Coordinates of C-alpha atoms in Angstrom, one line a residue:
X173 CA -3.8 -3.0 29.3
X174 CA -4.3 -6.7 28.5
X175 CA -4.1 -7.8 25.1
X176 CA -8.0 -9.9 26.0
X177 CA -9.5 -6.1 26.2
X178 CA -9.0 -5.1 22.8
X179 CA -10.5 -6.2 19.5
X180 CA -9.9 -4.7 16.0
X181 CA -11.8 -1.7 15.8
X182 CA -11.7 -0.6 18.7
X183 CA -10.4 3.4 19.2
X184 CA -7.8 3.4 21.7
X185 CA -6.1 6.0 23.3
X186 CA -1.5 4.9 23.3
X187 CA 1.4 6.6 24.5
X188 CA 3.2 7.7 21.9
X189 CA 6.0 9.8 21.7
X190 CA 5.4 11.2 25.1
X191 CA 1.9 11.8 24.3
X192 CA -1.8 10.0 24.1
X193 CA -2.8 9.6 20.5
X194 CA -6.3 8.3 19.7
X195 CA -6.4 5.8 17.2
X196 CA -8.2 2.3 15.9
X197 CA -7.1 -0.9 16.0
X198 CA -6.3 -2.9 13.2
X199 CA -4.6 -6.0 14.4
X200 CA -3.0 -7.7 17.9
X201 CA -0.4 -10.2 17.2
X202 CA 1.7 -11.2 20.0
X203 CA 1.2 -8.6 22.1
X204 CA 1.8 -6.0 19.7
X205 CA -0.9 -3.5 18.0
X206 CA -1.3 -2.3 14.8
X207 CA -3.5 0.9 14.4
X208 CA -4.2 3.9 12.5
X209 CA -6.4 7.3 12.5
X210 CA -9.2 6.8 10.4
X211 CA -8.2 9.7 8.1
X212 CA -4.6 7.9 7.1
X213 CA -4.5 4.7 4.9
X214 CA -0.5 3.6 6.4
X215 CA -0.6 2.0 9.4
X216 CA 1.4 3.2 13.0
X217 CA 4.5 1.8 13.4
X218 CA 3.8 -1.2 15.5
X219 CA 3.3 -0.6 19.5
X220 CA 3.2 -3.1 22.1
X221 CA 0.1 -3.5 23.7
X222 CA 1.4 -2.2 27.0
X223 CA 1.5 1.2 25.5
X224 CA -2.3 1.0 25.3
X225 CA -4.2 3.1 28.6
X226 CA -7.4 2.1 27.8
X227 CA -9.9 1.5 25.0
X228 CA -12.5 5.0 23.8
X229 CA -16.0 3.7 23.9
X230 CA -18.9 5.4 22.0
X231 CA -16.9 6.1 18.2
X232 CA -18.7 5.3 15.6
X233 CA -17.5 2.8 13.2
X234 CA -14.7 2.9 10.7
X235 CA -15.4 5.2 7.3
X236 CA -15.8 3.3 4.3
X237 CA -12.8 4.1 2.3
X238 CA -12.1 6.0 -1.0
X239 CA -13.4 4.2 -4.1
X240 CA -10.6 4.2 -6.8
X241 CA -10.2 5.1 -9.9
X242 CA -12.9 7.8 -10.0
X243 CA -15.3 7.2 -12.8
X244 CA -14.1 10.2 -15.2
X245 CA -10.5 8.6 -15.2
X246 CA -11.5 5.5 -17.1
X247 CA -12.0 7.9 -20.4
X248 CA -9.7 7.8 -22.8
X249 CA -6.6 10.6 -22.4
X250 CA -3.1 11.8 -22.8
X251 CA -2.4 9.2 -20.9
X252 CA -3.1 6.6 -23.5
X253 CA -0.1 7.1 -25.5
X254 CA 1.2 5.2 -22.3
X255 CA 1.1 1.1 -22.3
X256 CA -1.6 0.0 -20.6
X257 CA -0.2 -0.9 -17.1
X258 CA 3.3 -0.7 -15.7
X259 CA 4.3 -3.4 -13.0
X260 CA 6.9 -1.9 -10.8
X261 CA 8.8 -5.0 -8.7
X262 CA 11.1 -4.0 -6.2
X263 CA 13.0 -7.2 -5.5
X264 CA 16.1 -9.1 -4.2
X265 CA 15.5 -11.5 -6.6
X266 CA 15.7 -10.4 -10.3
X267 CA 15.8 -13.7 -11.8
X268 CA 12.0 -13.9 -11.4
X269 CA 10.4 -13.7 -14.5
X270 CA 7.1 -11.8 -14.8
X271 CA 4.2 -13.8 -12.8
X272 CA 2.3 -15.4 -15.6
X273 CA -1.9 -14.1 -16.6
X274 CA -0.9 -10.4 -16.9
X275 CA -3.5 -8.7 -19.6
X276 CA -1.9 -8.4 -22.8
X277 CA -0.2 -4.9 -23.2
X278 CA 0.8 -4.5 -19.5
X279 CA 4.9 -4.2 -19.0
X280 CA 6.7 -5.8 -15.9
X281 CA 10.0 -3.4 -14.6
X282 CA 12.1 -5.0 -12.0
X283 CA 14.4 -2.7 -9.6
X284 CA 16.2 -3.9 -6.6
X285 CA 15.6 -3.5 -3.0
X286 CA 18.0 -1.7 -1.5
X287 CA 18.3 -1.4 2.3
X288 CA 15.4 -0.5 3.6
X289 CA 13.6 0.2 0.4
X290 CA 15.4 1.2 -2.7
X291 CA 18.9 3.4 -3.6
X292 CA 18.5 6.8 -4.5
X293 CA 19.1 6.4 -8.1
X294 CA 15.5 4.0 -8.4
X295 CA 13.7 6.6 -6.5
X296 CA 14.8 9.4 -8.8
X297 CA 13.4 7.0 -11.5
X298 CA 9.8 6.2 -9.8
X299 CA 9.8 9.9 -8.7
X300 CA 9.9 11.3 -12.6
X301 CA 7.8 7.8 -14.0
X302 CA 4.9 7.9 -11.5
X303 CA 4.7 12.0 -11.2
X304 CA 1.5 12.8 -13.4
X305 CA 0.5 9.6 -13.7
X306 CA -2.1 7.4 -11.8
X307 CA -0.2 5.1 -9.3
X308 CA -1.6 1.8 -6.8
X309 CA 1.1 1.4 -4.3
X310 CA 0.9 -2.3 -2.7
X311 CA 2.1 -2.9 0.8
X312 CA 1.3 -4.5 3.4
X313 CA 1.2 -1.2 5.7
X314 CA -1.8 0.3 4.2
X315 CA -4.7 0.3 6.2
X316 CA -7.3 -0.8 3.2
X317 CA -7.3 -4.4 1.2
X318 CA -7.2 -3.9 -2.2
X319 CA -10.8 -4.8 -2.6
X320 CA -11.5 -2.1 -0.6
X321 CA -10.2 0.7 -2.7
X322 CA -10.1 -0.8 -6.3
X323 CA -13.4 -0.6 -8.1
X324 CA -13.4 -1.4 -12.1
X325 CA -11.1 -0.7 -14.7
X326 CA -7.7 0.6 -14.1
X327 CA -7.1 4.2 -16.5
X328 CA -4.6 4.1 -18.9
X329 CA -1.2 4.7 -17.8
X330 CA -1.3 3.6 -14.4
X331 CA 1.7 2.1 -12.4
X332 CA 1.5 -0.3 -9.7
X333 CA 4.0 -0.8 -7.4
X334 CA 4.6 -4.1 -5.5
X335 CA 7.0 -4.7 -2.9
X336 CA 8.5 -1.3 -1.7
X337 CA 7.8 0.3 1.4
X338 CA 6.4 4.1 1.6
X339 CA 6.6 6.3 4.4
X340 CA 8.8 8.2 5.9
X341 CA 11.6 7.2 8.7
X342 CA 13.2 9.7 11.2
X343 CA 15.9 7.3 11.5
X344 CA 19.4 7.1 9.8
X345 CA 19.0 4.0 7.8
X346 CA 20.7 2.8 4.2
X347 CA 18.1 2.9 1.7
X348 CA 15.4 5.2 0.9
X349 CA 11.0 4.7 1.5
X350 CA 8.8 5.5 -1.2
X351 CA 7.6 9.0 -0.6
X352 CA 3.7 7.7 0.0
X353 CA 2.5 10.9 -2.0
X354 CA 4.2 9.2 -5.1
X355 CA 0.9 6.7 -5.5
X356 CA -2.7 8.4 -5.8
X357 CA -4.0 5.4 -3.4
X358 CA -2.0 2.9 -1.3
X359 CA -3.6 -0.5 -0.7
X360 CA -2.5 -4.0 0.7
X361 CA -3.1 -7.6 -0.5
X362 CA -3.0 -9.7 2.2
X363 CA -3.5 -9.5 6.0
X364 CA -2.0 -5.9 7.9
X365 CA 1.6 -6.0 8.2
X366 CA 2.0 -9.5 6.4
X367 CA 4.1 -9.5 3.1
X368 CA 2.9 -11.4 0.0
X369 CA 4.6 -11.7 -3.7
X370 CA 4.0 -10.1 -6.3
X371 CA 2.2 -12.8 -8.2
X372 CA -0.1 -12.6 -5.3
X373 CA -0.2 -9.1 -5.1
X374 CA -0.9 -8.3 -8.5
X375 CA -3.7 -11.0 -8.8
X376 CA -5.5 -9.9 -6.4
X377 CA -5.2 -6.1 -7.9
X378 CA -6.5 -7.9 -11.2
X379 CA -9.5 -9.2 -9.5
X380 CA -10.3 -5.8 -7.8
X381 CA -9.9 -4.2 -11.0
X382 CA -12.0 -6.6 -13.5
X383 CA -15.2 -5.4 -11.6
X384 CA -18.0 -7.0 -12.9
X385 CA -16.4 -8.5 -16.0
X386 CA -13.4 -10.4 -16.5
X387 CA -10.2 -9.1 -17.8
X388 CA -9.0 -11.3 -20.7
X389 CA -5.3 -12.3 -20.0
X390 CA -2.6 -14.2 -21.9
X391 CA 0.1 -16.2 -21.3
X392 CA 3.0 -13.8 -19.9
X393 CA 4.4 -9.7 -19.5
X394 CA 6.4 -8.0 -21.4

């Protein structure tokens, strides 16, 4: 099918894995497709647009997403023995100091990339620091912009993690995704599929999350 025929939000039916899965678009760039079913919040892997038979017409439009946290996990809780906010960076580049403007109290952890996420000893360390705990994961695979999702005040305790990649691979690669049931919601801070830094990244969850008052920041993270 011509890439001129389709438009983002469209529900179209691709061959995938030997079989016709029905599913919206998201974004067309250079003849590739990004979609996703409307009850997942990671995108497909990337397909080109040649896979696409044809285009479903009469579904209605995309569901609003989730809103995030829910209003009873603002309350004070166990959880508040916890700093505030914890910054997890997953980087090639350690010598990058914490992005200036975090509120006072959150803590910035940085942990290497490793392949094509992270080596099994850092996921054995996000798997027994985000378990119980509320979690954001940022990435630029998840279907819904962080404005989307993030609505007011973040609870005490929660983790946010910025630059790995969750999901799940079939393939035999070095390195290990984040398991995507690590983080209660998975959001993105830029355009689908497009990469941004974490200063980026993490401003943009601060705006999502000031609601309608500002949070008062200072000068750095600890």
């Amino acid at each position: 099918m011509p890439e001129s025929g389709l438009r983002p939000g469209d529900v179209v039916a691709v061959r995938y894995r030997d079989q016709l899965v029905l599913h919206r678009v998201h974004a067309l760039v250079d003849g590739w497709v990004t979609t996703a079913g409307d009850s997942r919040d990671l995108f497909d892997p990337p397909m080109p647009v040649a896979d696409v038979v044809g285009v479903v017409p009469g579904i209605a439009a995309r569901p609003a997403p989730r809103r995030w946290p829910p209003a009873d996990r603002t309350a004070p809780s166990a959880a508040a023995v916890d700093p505030p906010v914890t910054v997890w960076v997953i980087s090639d580049d350690p010598s990058s100091g914490p992005p200036p403007g975090l509120p006072a109290g959150w803590r910035v952890r940085f942990r290497p990339a490793y392949g094509i996420g992270v080596d099994a000893g850092v996921l054995a360390e996000l798997r027994a620091e985000l378990a119980d705990r509320p979690c954001v994961g940022v990435t630029e695979h998840a279907v819904h912009a962080v404005d989307e999702v993030v609505d007011g005040p973040l609870p005490s305790g929660t983790q946010i993690v910025v630059g790995g990649s969750f999901g799940q691979l079939d393939d035999d690669l070095p390195g290990y995704l984040i398991p995507p049931e690590l983080a209660e919601v998975r959001v993105r801070c830029g355009p689908p599929r497009v990469r941004v830094s974490p200063l980026t990244a993490l401003s943009a969850v601060l705006r999502a999350a000031a609601g309608p008052a500002p949070i008062r920041t200072t000068g750095g993270g600890s």
